[in-house]
mmCIF file of C-alpha atoms (C1' of nucleotides) in Angstrom:
data_model
loop_
_atom_site.group_PDB
_atom_site.id
_atom_site.type_symbol
_atom_site.label_atom_id
_atom_site.label_comp_id
_atom_site.label_asym_id
_atom_site.label_seq_id
_atom_site.Cartn_x
_atom_site.Cartn_y
_atom_site.Cartn_z
ATOM 1 C CA MET A 14 -11.542 -20.341 23.699
ATOM 2 C CA ASN A 15 -10.232 -21.675 20.548
ATOM 3 C CA SER A 16 -6.580 -20.821 19.221
ATOM 4 C CA PRO A 17 -5.836 -17.366 17.106
ATOM 5 C CA HIS A 18 -5.762 -19.962 14.048
ATOM 6 C CA GLU A 19 -9.070 -21.513 14.579
ATOM 7 C CA LYS A 20 -9.885 -17.935 15.088
ATOM 8 C CA ALA A 21 -8.494 -17.072 11.322
ATOM 9 C CA MET A 22 -9.700 -20.180 10.111
ATOM 10 C CA GLN A 23 -13.732 -18.669 11.362
ATOM 11 C CA ALA A 24 -13.275 -15.920 10.347
ATOM 12 C CA ILE A 25 -11.920 -16.641 6.237
ATOM 13 C CA LEU A 26 -14.596 -19.282 6.249
ATOM 14 C CA TYR A 27 -16.985 -16.529 7.025
ATOM 15 C CA GLY A 28 -15.626 -14.280 4.776
ATOM 16 C CA HIS A 29 -15.912 -17.532 2.069
ATOM 17 C CA SER A 30 -19.889 -17.732 3.151
ATOM 18 C CA CYS A 31 -20.749 -13.679 1.952
ATOM 19 C CA ALA A 32 -17.991 -14.916 -1.076
ATOM 20 C CA LYS A 33 -19.763 -17.335 -2.113
ATOM 21 C CA ARG A 34 -23.464 -15.507 -2.054
ATOM 22 C CA LEU A 35 -21.753 -12.850 -3.272
ATOM 23 C CA LYS A 36 -20.737 -15.685 -6.471
ATOM 24 C CA LEU A 37 -23.889 -17.105 -6.874
ATOM 25 C CA ARG A 38 -25.494 -13.063 -6.986
ATOM 26 C CA LEU A 39 -22.972 -12.370 -9.799
ATOM 27 C CA GLU A 40 -23.922 -15.657 -11.628
ATOM 28 C CA GLU A 41 -28.178 -15.379 -11.486
ATOM 29 C CA PRO A 42 -28.545 -12.220 -10.023
ATOM 30 C CA MET A 43 -32.250 -13.371 -9.647
ATOM 31 C CA ALA A 44 -31.868 -16.181 -6.856
ATOM 32 C CA ASP A 45 -30.455 -13.322 -4.154
ATOM 33 C CA ASP A 46 -33.255 -11.272 -2.088
ATOM 34 C CA ARG A 47 -31.175 -8.607 -2.791
ATOM 35 C CA SER A 48 -31.660 -6.777 1.017
ATOM 36 C CA VAL A 49 -27.850 -6.455 1.453
ATOM 37 C CA SER A 50 -26.359 -4.817 -1.269
ATOM 38 C CA SER A 51 -23.616 -6.586 -3.983
ATOM 39 C CA CYS A 52 -20.872 -3.845 -2.493
ATOM 40 C CA ASP A 53 -21.362 -4.563 1.249
ATOM 41 C CA LEU A 54 -20.937 -7.862 0.922
ATOM 42 C CA ALA A 55 -18.010 -7.123 -1.536
ATOM 43 C CA THR A 56 -16.661 -4.465 2.000
ATOM 44 C CA SER A 57 -18.056 -7.201 4.273
ATOM 45 C CA ILE A 58 -15.758 -10.388 2.817
ATOM 46 C CA VAL A 59 -12.449 -8.071 2.845
ATOM 47 C CA HIS A 60 -13.519 -7.323 6.434
ATOM 48 C CA CYS A 61 -12.994 -10.365 7.172
ATOM 49 C CA PHE A 62 -9.641 -11.051 5.181
ATOM 50 C CA SER A 63 -8.536 -8.089 7.542
ATOM 51 C CA SER A 64 -9.510 -9.971 10.377
ATOM 52 C CA ALA A 65 -8.067 -12.836 9.425
ATOM 53 C CA ILE A 66 -4.817 -11.344 8.385
ATOM 54 C CA SER A 67 -4.987 -9.538 11.902
ATOM 55 C CA ILE A 68 -5.517 -12.460 13.877
ATOM 56 C CA LEU A 69 -2.526 -14.529 12.137
ATOM 57 C CA SER A 70 0.604 -11.574 12.396
ATOM 58 C CA ASP A 71 -1.019 -11.462 16.230
ATOM 59 C CA LYS A 72 -0.493 -14.501 16.778
ATOM 60 C CA GLN A 73 3.610 -14.391 16.328
ATOM 61 C CA LYS A 74 3.518 -11.670 18.857
ATOM 62 C CA SER A 75 3.909 -12.622 22.327
ATOM 63 C CA GLU A 76 1.967 -13.495 24.511
ATOM 64 C CA ASP A 77 2.616 -11.002 26.575
ATOM 65 C CA ASP A 78 1.946 -8.154 24.507
ATOM 66 C CA GLN A 79 -1.409 -9.848 23.493
ATOM 67 C CA VAL A 80 -2.664 -10.323 27.263
ATOM 68 C CA SER A 81 -1.581 -5.891 27.332
ATOM 69 C CA ASP A 82 -3.855 -5.778 24.847
ATOM 70 C CA LEU A 83 -6.963 -7.765 25.854
ATOM 71 C CA SER A 84 -6.638 -5.251 28.731
ATOM 72 C CA SER A 85 -6.538 -2.220 27.264
ATOM 73 C CA MET A 86 -10.379 -3.132 25.766
ATOM 74 C CA ASP A 87 -13.045 -1.638 26.413
ATOM 75 C CA SER A 88 -17.052 -1.770 26.201
ATOM 76 C CA SER A 89 -18.435 1.115 28.206
ATOM 77 C CA PRO A 90 -20.085 3.451 24.585
ATOM 78 C CA PRO A 91 -17.746 6.150 23.836
ATOM 79 C CA LEU A 92 -18.722 9.722 27.086
ATOM 80 C CA PRO A 93 -20.002 12.748 24.658
ATOM 81 C CA GLN A 94 -16.580 14.703 24.181
ATOM 82 C CA ILE A 95 -18.240 17.574 26.595
ATOM 83 C CA SER A 96 -15.226 17.927 28.398
ATOM 84 C CA HIS A 97 -13.951 22.259 27.806
ATOM 85 C CA SER A 98 -10.722 20.976 28.834
ATOM 86 C CA LYS A 99 -7.789 20.780 25.241
ATOM 87 C CA ARG A 100 -6.048 18.332 26.369
ATOM 88 C CA ARG A 101 -6.506 15.224 25.601
ATOM 89 C CA LYS A 102 -7.516 12.718 29.125
ATOM 90 C CA SER A 103 -7.234 9.334 30.580
ATOM 91 C CA ASN A 104 -6.964 6.557 27.740
ATOM 92 C CA SER A 105 -8.187 5.006 30.949
ATOM 93 C CA THR A 106 -11.196 6.981 32.519
ATOM 94 C CA ASN A 107 -12.239 8.541 29.347
ATOM 95 C CA SER A 108 -12.202 7.245 25.657
ATOM 96 C CA THR A 109 -12.820 3.287 24.747
ATOM 97 C CA LYS A 110 -10.454 1.544 22.515
ATOM 98 C CA ASN A 111 -13.395 -0.074 20.525
ATOM 99 C CA TRP A 112 -11.682 -2.965 17.730
ATOM 100 C CA ARG A 113 -8.325 -2.567 15.790
ATOM 101 C CA ASP A 114 -8.555 -3.629 12.062
ATOM 102 C CA ASP A 115 -4.922 -5.055 10.410
ATOM 103 C CA SER A 116 -5.748 -5.043 6.390
ATOM 104 C CA PRO A 117 -2.716 -4.309 3.420
ATOM 105 C CA ASP A 118 -3.944 -1.424 2.851
ATOM 106 C CA PRO A 119 -6.145 0.840 4.617
ATOM 107 C CA TYR A 120 -9.576 0.453 4.013
ATOM 108 C CA TYR A 121 -12.533 2.006 3.300
ATOM 109 C CA ASP A 122 -14.424 2.036 5.817
ATOM 110 C CA GLY A 123 -17.144 3.793 5.136
ATOM 111 C CA PHE A 124 -16.861 6.748 7.739
ATOM 112 C CA GLN A 125 -15.562 9.111 6.593
ATOM 113 C CA TRP A 126 -12.446 11.414 8.257
ATOM 114 C CA ARG A 127 -10.210 14.247 8.770
ATOM 115 C CA LYS A 128 -6.938 13.982 10.353
ATOM 116 C CA TYR A 129 -5.889 15.648 12.890
ATOM 117 C CA GLY A 130 -2.666 14.918 14.189
ATOM 118 C CA GLN A 131 0.396 13.275 13.036
ATOM 119 C CA LYS A 132 2.561 11.384 15.248
ATOM 120 C CA SER A 133 6.509 9.558 15.675
ATOM 121 C CA ILE A 134 5.385 6.590 18.048
ATOM 122 C CA LYS A 135 8.172 4.949 20.738
ATOM 123 C CA ASN A 136 10.105 1.985 18.896
ATOM 124 C CA THR A 137 7.922 2.138 15.654
ATOM 125 C CA LYS A 138 8.958 2.409 12.379
ATOM 126 C CA TYR A 139 5.759 4.558 11.183
ATOM 127 C CA GLU A 140 4.465 7.964 12.313
ATOM 128 C CA ARG A 141 0.651 7.553 13.576
ATOM 129 C CA SER A 142 -1.531 9.568 11.952
ATOM 130 C CA TYR A 143 -4.800 9.994 13.917
ATOM 131 C CA TYR A 144 -8.452 10.350 13.083
ATOM 132 C CA ARG A 145 -11.387 11.818 13.751
ATOM 133 C CA CYS A 146 -14.935 11.504 12.211
ATOM 134 C CA SER A 147 -15.583 14.884 9.795
ATOM 135 C CA TYR A 148 -19.019 14.772 11.267
ATOM 136 C CA ASN A 149 -17.812 15.718 14.934
ATOM 137 C CA ILE A 150 -19.260 18.460 14.787
ATOM 138 C CA ASP A 151 -21.716 19.188 12.824
ATOM 139 C CA HIS A 152 -22.775 15.658 14.565
ATOM 140 C CA ALA A 153 -21.201 15.491 17.756
ATOM 141 C CA CYS A 154 -19.286 12.323 16.756
ATOM 142 C CA GLY A 155 -17.130 10.807 18.767
ATOM 143 C CA ALA A 156 -15.307 8.754 16.538
ATOM 144 C CA ARG A 157 -11.867 8.321 16.594
ATOM 145 C CA LYS A 158 -9.185 6.097 15.212
ATOM 146 C CA HIS A 159 -5.361 5.083 14.838
ATOM 147 C CA GLU A 160 -3.704 3.948 11.240
ATOM 148 C CA GLN A 161 0.141 2.909 11.475
ATOM 149 C CA GLN A 162 1.631 0.975 9.453
ATOM 150 C CA ILE A 163 3.588 -1.965 11.254
ATOM 151 C CA LYS A 164 4.353 -3.768 9.187
ATOM 152 C CA ASP A 165 6.854 -3.604 5.793
ATOM 153 C CA ASN A 166 7.148 -6.172 2.419
ATOM 154 C CA PRO A 167 3.713 -6.874 2.347
ATOM 155 C CA PRO A 168 2.486 -3.916 3.920
ATOM 156 C CA VAL A 169 0.191 -4.377 7.558
ATOM 157 C CA TYR A 170 -1.481 -0.895 8.594
ATOM 158 C CA ARG A 171 -3.369 -0.811 11.811
ATOM 159 C CA THR A 172 -6.297 0.975 12.673
ATOM 160 C CA THR A 173 -7.356 1.256 16.229
ATOM 161 C CA TYR A 174 -11.344 2.356 16.660
ATOM 162 C CA PHE A 175 -12.091 4.194 19.576
ATOM 163 C CA GLY A 176 -15.363 5.067 21.044
ATOM 164 C CA HIS A 177 -18.580 5.077 18.135
ATOM 165 C CA HIS A 178 -20.060 6.723 15.130
ATOM 166 C CA THR A 179 -23.403 8.607 16.635
ATOM 167 C CA CYS A 180 -23.809 11.043 13.042
ATOM 168 C CA ARG A 181 -25.238 7.045 11.537
ATOM 169 C CA ILE A 182 -24.074 8.533 7.832
ATOM 170 C CA ASN A 183 -23.308 5.295 7.096
ATOM 171 C CA ASN A 184 -26.625 2.462 7.845
ATOM 172 C CA ASN A 185 -25.411 -0.874 5.015
ATOM 173 C CA HIS A 186 -23.645 -1.900 7.128
ATOM 174 C CA ASP A 187 -26.551 -2.382 9.199
ATOM 175 C CA ALA A 188 -28.953 -3.940 6.671
ATOM 176 C CA VAL A 189 -25.928 -6.894 6.272
ATOM 177 C CA PHE A 190 -26.295 -7.861 9.686
ATOM 178 C CA ALA A 191 -30.096 -7.674 9.033
ATOM 179 C CA ALA A 192 -30.117 -9.270 6.008
ATOM 180 C CA VAL A 193 -27.837 -12.487 8.231
ATOM 181 C CA ARG A 194 -30.939 -11.659 11.082
ATOM 182 C CA ASP A 195 -33.277 -12.609 8.495
ATOM 183 C CA GLN A 196 -30.741 -15.413 7.197
ATOM 184 C CA VAL A 197 -30.357 -17.284 10.541
ATOM 185 C CA ASP A 198 -33.879 -16.701 11.772
ATOM 186 C CA ASP A 199 -35.135 -19.238 8.883
ATOM 187 C CA VAL A 200 -33.373 -21.575 9.966
ATOM 188 C CA GLY A 201 -34.784 -24.537 11.224
ATOM 189 C CA SER A 202 -36.623 -23.248 14.003
ATOM 190 C CA SER A 203 -34.768 -20.077 15.020
ATOM 191 C CA ARG A 204 -36.431 -16.910 16.181
ATOM 192 C CA ILE A 205 -33.853 -14.843 18.097
ATOM 193 C CA ILE A 206 -30.195 -14.097 17.611
ATOM 194 C CA ARG A 207 -29.109 -12.091 20.916
ATOM 195 C CA PHE A 208 -25.584 -11.255 20.755
ATOM 196 C CA GLY A 209 -24.401 -8.167 23.992
ATOM 197 C CA LYS A 210 -26.266 -6.138 24.962
ATOM 198 C CA GLU A 211 -29.761 -4.400 25.410
ATOM 199 C CA LEU A 212 -31.012 -3.270 22.234
ATOM 200 C CA ASP A 213 -33.228 -0.829 23.874
ATOM 201 C CA GLN A 214 -29.366 0.264 25.405
ATOM 202 C CA GLU A 215 -27.817 0.314 21.931
ATOM 203 C CA LYS A 216 -30.534 2.740 20.734
ATOM 204 C CA GLY A 217 -29.581 6.002 19.655
ATOM 205 C CA SER A 218 -26.252 5.826 20.944
ATOM 206 C CA HIS A 219 -24.244 4.611 18.033
ATOM 207 C CA SER A 220 -23.200 3.331 14.556
ATOM 208 C CA THR A 221 -20.826 1.387 14.063
ATOM 209 C CA GLY A 222 -18.641 0.611 10.746
ATOM 210 C CA PHE A 223 -18.118 -2.497 10.071
ATOM 211 C CA SER A 224 -15.492 -4.284 10.821
ATOM 212 C CA LEU A 225 -14.653 -7.973 12.798
ATOM 213 C CA SER A 226 -12.893 -7.949 15.609
ATOM 214 C CA VAL A 227 -9.841 -8.817 16.247
ATOM 215 C CA LYS A 228 -10.140 -8.549 19.910
ATOM 216 C CA HIS A 229 -13.585 -6.666 20.967
ATOM 217 C CA GLU A 230 -13.978 -6.761 24.517
ATOM 218 C CA GLU A 231 -12.998 -9.936 24.638
ATOM 219 C CA SER A 232 -12.853 -10.849 28.545
ATOM 220 C CA ILE A 233 -16.191 -9.728 28.570
ATOM 221 C CA ILE A 234 -17.924 -10.900 25.681
ATOM 222 C CA LYS A 235 -16.377 -14.704 26.285
ATOM 223 C CA GLU A 236 -18.667 -13.333 29.709
ATOM 224 C CA GLN A 237 -21.567 -12.329 27.526
ATOM 225 C CA THR A 238 -22.150 -14.871 25.758
ATOM 226 C CA THR A 239 -22.758 -16.774 28.403
ATOM 227 C CA ASP A 240 -24.421 -15.117 30.261
ATOM 228 C CA GLN A 241 -26.380 -14.839 27.076
ATOM 229 C CA TYR A 242 -26.823 -18.557 26.273
ATOM 230 C CA ARG A 243 -27.860 -18.732 29.551
ATOM 231 C CA GLU A 244 -30.649 -16.557 28.665
ATOM 232 C CA ILE A 245 -32.175 -18.529 25.339
ATOM 233 C CA THR A 246 -31.840 -21.725 27.182
ATOM 234 C CA GLY A 247 -32.386 -21.654 31.229
ATOM 235 C CA ASP A 248 -29.980 -23.872 30.899
ATOM 236 C CA ASP A 249 -25.928 -24.158 31.966
ATOM 237 C CA LYS A 250 -25.976 -27.651 31.241
ATOM 238 C CA ASP A 251 -27.026 -26.754 27.623
ATOM 239 C CA CYS A 252 -24.588 -23.548 26.999
ATOM 240 C CA GLN A 253 -21.880 -26.031 28.093
ATOM 241 C CA HIS A 254 -22.535 -28.411 25.564
ATOM 242 C CA VAL A 255 -23.061 -25.809 22.810
ATOM 243 C CA ILE A 256 -19.868 -24.377 23.593
ATOM 244 C CA ALA A 257 -17.659 -27.381 24.119
ATOM 245 C CA GLU A 258 -20.039 -29.528 20.794
ATOM 246 C CA ASN A 259 -17.989 -25.933 19.068
ATOM 247 C CA GLN A 260 -14.920 -26.105 20.259
ATOM 248 C CA SER A 261 -14.978 -29.273 18.700
ATOM 249 C CA SER A 262 -17.010 -28.745 15.574
ATOM 250 C CA ASP A 263 -15.307 -29.392 12.449
ATOM 251 C CA SER A 264 -16.209 -25.807 11.336
ATOM 252 C CA SER A 265 -18.291 -26.881 8.094
ATOM 253 C CA LEU A 266 -19.603 -24.680 6.456
ATOM 254 C CA SER A 267 -23.040 -26.046 6.471
ATOM 255 C CA SER A 268 -23.255 -25.634 10.343
ATOM 256 C CA SER A 269 -25.500 -23.673 11.712
ATOM 257 C CA TYR A 270 -26.542 -21.748 15.036
ATOM 258 C CA THR A 271 -29.570 -22.824 15.406
ATOM 259 C CA PRO A 272 -30.774 -21.918 19.263
ATOM 260 C CA PRO A 273 -33.437 -23.680 21.023
ATOM 261 C CA SER A 274 -37.116 -22.120 21.181
ATOM 262 C CA SER A 275 -36.226 -21.218 24.068
ATOM 263 C CA SER A 276 -39.416 -19.052 26.405
ATOM 264 C CA VAL A 277 -37.805 -16.187 24.984
ATOM 265 C CA SER A 278 -40.452 -13.720 22.905
ATOM 266 C CA GLU A 279 -39.208 -14.227 19.175
ATOM 267 C CA THR A 280 -38.604 -9.685 19.624
ATOM 268 C CA ASP A 281 -35.056 -9.413 17.413
ATOM 269 C CA MET A 282 -33.099 -8.597 19.999
ATOM 270 C CA PHE A 283 -30.036 -9.426 17.316
ATOM 271 C CA ASP A 284 -26.948 -7.329 17.786
ATOM 272 C CA SER A 285 -24.996 -7.230 14.299
ATOM 273 C CA ASP A 286 -22.043 -5.018 16.021
ATOM 274 C CA LEU A 287 -21.672 -7.262 18.674
ATOM 275 C CA LEU A 288 -22.078 -11.342 16.723
ATOM 276 C CA LEU A 289 -19.513 -9.357 14.157
ATOM 277 C CA ASN A 290 -17.357 -8.027 15.496
ATOM 278 C CA ASN A 291 -16.928 -10.974 18.019
ATOM 279 C CA LEU A 292 -15.445 -13.391 16.777
ATOM 280 C CA ASP A 293 -16.006 -15.577 20.377
ATOM 281 C CA SER A 294 -19.150 -14.914 19.703
ATOM 282 C CA TRP A 295 -18.918 -17.705 16.282
ATOM 283 C CA ASP A 296 -16.450 -19.749 18.806
ATOM 284 C CA ARG A 297 -19.442 -20.741 20.854
ATOM 285 C CA TYR A 298 -22.946 -20.044 18.891
ATOM 286 C CA GLY A 299 -21.355 -22.061 15.370
ATOM 287 C CA LEU A 300 -20.803 -20.395 12.095
ATOM 288 C CA PHE A 301 -23.356 -18.090 10.922
ATOM 289 C CA ASP A 302 -25.340 -20.036 7.958
ATOM 290 C CA PHE A 303 -25.695 -17.396 4.916
ATOM 291 C CA GLY A 304 -28.326 -19.544 2.667
ATOM 292 C CA VAL A 305 -25.834 -20.394 0.442
ATOM 293 C CA HIS A 306 -24.129 -24.091 0.254
ATOM 294 C "C1'" DA B 13 -13.103 31.014 0.137
ATOM 295 C "C1'" DA B 14 -13.816 27.048 2.354
ATOM 296 C "C1'" DC B 15 -12.237 23.281 3.023
ATOM 297 C "C1'" DA B 16 -8.339 19.366 4.713
ATOM 298 C "C1'" DT B 17 -3.840 17.990 6.197
ATOM 299 C "C1'" DT B 18 0.604 18.980 8.072
ATOM 300 C "C1'" DT B 19 3.317 19.753 11.945
ATOM 301 C "C1'" DG B 20 5.437 22.450 15.712
ATOM 302 C "C1'" DA B 21 3.587 23.286 20.627
ATOM 303 C "C1'" DC B 22 1.599 22.362 24.621
ATOM 304 C "C1'" DC B 23 -0.116 18.950 28.478
ATOM 305 C "C1'" DG B 24 -1.477 15.252 30.801
ATOM 306 C "C1'" DT B 25 -0.845 10.778 32.053
ATOM 307 C "C1'" DG B 26 2.443 7.249 34.237
ATOM 308 C "C1'" DC C 27 10.302 13.342 33.251
ATOM 309 C "C1'" DA C 28 9.286 10.954 28.678
ATOM 310 C "C1'" DC C 29 6.224 9.421 25.854
ATOM 311 C "C1'" DG C 30 1.837 10.370 23.324
ATOM 312 C "C1'" DG C 31 -2.887 12.011 21.922
ATOM 313 C "C1'" DT C 32 -4.235 16.397 20.986
ATOM 314 C "C1'" DC C 33 -4.236 21.562 19.243
ATOM 315 C "C1'" DA C 34 -4.761 25.522 15.955
ATOM 316 C "C1'" DA C 35 -1.789 27.852 12.856
ATOM 317 C "C1'" DA C 36 0.054 27.405 8.756
ATOM 318 C "C1'" DT C 37 0.146 25.714 4.453
ATOM 319 C "C1'" DG C 38 -2.147 23.055 0.155
ATOM 320 C "C1'" DT C 39 -5.800 22.521 -2.200
ATOM 321 C "C1'" DT C 40 -10.064 21.358 -4.549
#
DNA sequence: AACATTTGACCGTG
DNA sequence: CACGGTCAAATGTT
């Protein structure tokens, strides 16, 4: 796995490529396909920097801390809130700690949240706020988040998200991914990019807010990405080759992943959430080219 | 009036 | 029993 520094670098580079595209759009409005709104591009940029901040601030934590954080991540989809118990269930069995984000400001993530609690947490200076999706009842949306200031001067707020949105009130971010996918498809002989779960498995089960995960399901997805590369290429050696190549890559901005034409159909199996939620995917497949140079 | 936030209490988990 | 997640009444805001 790449070092935190390298991951932060990749997040910044990714943000940089988004910024370049936004700049190009501002300079030459007609030159861009407008498949992604400027607002979404800006949001992506902010999230890339958030990820970099988070990675770099985590780097200062102890290794033990990191291991325990990672081990608590869970990739399973949110369970419907069918329990009639008024009290919480065990975190280890019923909730999903999907990802977290550190930001200088608790940023707008495109979803509407309702605060339902606030607690002071032991050994921490600041209180933690608890939010659930405003559409929790209307759409039985089980998404929740915790927000807590973890640093002062400069202030850093850690937002931890649990579960997925099923309310689908914001699909803008999906457009970003679609655009990424389309442009990736345009590069060379690219056919598919496949990350994470089968699309069919995901259908109807989520619509998450977009953010670059810092520690999203790390160990699980490491296996998934490797396995799925094997699935694409059918070649274990190729998999190792690409991984090694990317690990020793100079992270040039112009690098782009062009999967070898494969036996897999052209069916779109791109899982945008997992692509952008997991920096390790970049580790393995290289940076994605937005067509801006 | 309707909706959102605050806050003390409750209670499951380890 | 301490901790932290959630509930729900009280309070604030629009």
